[in-house]
XYZ file of C-alpha atoms in Angstrom:
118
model
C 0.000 0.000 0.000
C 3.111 2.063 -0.409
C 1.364 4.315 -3.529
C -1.674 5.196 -0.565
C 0.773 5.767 2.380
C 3.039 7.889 0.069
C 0.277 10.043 -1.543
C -1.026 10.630 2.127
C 2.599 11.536 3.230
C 3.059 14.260 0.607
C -0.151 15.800 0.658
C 0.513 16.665 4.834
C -2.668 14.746 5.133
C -3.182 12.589 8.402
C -4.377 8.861 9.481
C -6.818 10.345 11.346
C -8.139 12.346 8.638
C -8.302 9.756 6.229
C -9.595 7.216 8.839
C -12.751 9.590 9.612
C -13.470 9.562 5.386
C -13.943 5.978 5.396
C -15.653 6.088 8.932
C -13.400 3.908 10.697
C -10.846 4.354 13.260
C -7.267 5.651 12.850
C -6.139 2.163 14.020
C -8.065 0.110 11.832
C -7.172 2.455 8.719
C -3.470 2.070 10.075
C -4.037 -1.706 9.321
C -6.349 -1.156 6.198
C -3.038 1.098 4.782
C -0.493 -1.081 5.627
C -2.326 -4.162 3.926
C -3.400 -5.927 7.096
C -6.950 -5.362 6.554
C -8.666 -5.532 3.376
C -10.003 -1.810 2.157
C -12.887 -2.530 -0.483
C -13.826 -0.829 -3.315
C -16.338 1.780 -1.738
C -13.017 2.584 0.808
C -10.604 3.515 -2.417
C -13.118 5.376 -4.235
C -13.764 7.703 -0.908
C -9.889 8.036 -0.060
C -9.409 8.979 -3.840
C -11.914 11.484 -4.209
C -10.706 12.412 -0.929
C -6.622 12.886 -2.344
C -8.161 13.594 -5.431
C -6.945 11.090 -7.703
C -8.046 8.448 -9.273
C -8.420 5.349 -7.900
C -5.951 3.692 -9.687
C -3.466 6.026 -9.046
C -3.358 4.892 -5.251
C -5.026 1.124 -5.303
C -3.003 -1.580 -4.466
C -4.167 -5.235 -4.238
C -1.990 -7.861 -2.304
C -2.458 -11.537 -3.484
C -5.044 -13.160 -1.809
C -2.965 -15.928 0.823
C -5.818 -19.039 0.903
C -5.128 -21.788 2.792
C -6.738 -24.615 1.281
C -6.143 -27.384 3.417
C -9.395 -29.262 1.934
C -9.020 -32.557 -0.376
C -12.420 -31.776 -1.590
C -11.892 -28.640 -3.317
C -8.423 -27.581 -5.129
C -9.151 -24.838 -7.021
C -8.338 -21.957 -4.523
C -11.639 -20.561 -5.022
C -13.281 -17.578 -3.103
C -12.342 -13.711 -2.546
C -11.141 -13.772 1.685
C -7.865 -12.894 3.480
C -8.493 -15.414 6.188
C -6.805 -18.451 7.521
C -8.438 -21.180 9.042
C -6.589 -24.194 11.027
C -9.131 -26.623 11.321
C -8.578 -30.135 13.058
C -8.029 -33.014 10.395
C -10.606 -35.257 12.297
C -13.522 -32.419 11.818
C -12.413 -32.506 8.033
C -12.651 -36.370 8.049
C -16.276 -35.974 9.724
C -17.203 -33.116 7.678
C -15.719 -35.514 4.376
C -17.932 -38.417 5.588
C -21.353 -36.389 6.146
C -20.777 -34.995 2.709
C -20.068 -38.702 0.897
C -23.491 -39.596 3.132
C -25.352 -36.733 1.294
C -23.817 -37.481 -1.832
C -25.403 -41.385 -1.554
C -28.486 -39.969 -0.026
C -28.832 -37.814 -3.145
C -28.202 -40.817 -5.747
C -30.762 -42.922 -3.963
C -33.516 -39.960 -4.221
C -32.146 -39.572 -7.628
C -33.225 -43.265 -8.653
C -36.008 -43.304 -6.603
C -37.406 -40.396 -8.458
C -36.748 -41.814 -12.040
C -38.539 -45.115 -11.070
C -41.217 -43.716 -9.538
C -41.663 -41.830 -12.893
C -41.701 -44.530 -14.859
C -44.018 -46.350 -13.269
């Protein structure tokens, strides 16, 4: 977020200040500017009209970091910062409820098709 922080910087213009245009905190806009806390679109537009730029002229996206400790699903999908550490044996439950649906669902499936052919 160096293009934000340095923009700020040379225009004299506080945290403080900048924090009360996107109605947070200085702390939280601390974090939000040094990339700690995801700023969204609506944020950048206000803190650009605000420096009067352009939005591109002080946005700044940092790759997404997903932890996708799943077996399940492997394509990194989803738009979240967040990290999740979640016991292998609730995965193994949470793997066997969802083969249990799965079988549930083909049953129905076939049960459906016969009873429409009868």
């Amino acid at each position: 977020m160096e293009k934000l922080k340095n923009l700020r910087k040379q225009r004299g213009i506080s945290q403080e200040k900048l924090a009360s245009v996107i109605s947070t905190d200085p702390s939280n806009y601390s974090r939000k500017e040094r990339g700690e806390v995801r700023m969204y679109d609506d944020e950048w537009e206000k803190l650009a009209k605000a420096l009067e730029v352009e939005v591109d002229d002080i946005k700044e996206e940092k790759p997404l970091n997903i932890v996708n400790n799943n077996p399940i699903f492997h394509d990194n999908s989803g738009n979240f910062n967040q990290y999740f550490n979640v016991p292998e044996h609730v995965l193994g439950n949470l793997n066997d409820y969802i083969n249990l649906l799965r079988e549930q669902n083909e049953a129905l499936k076939q049960e459906n098709e016969r009873l429409k052919n009868s």
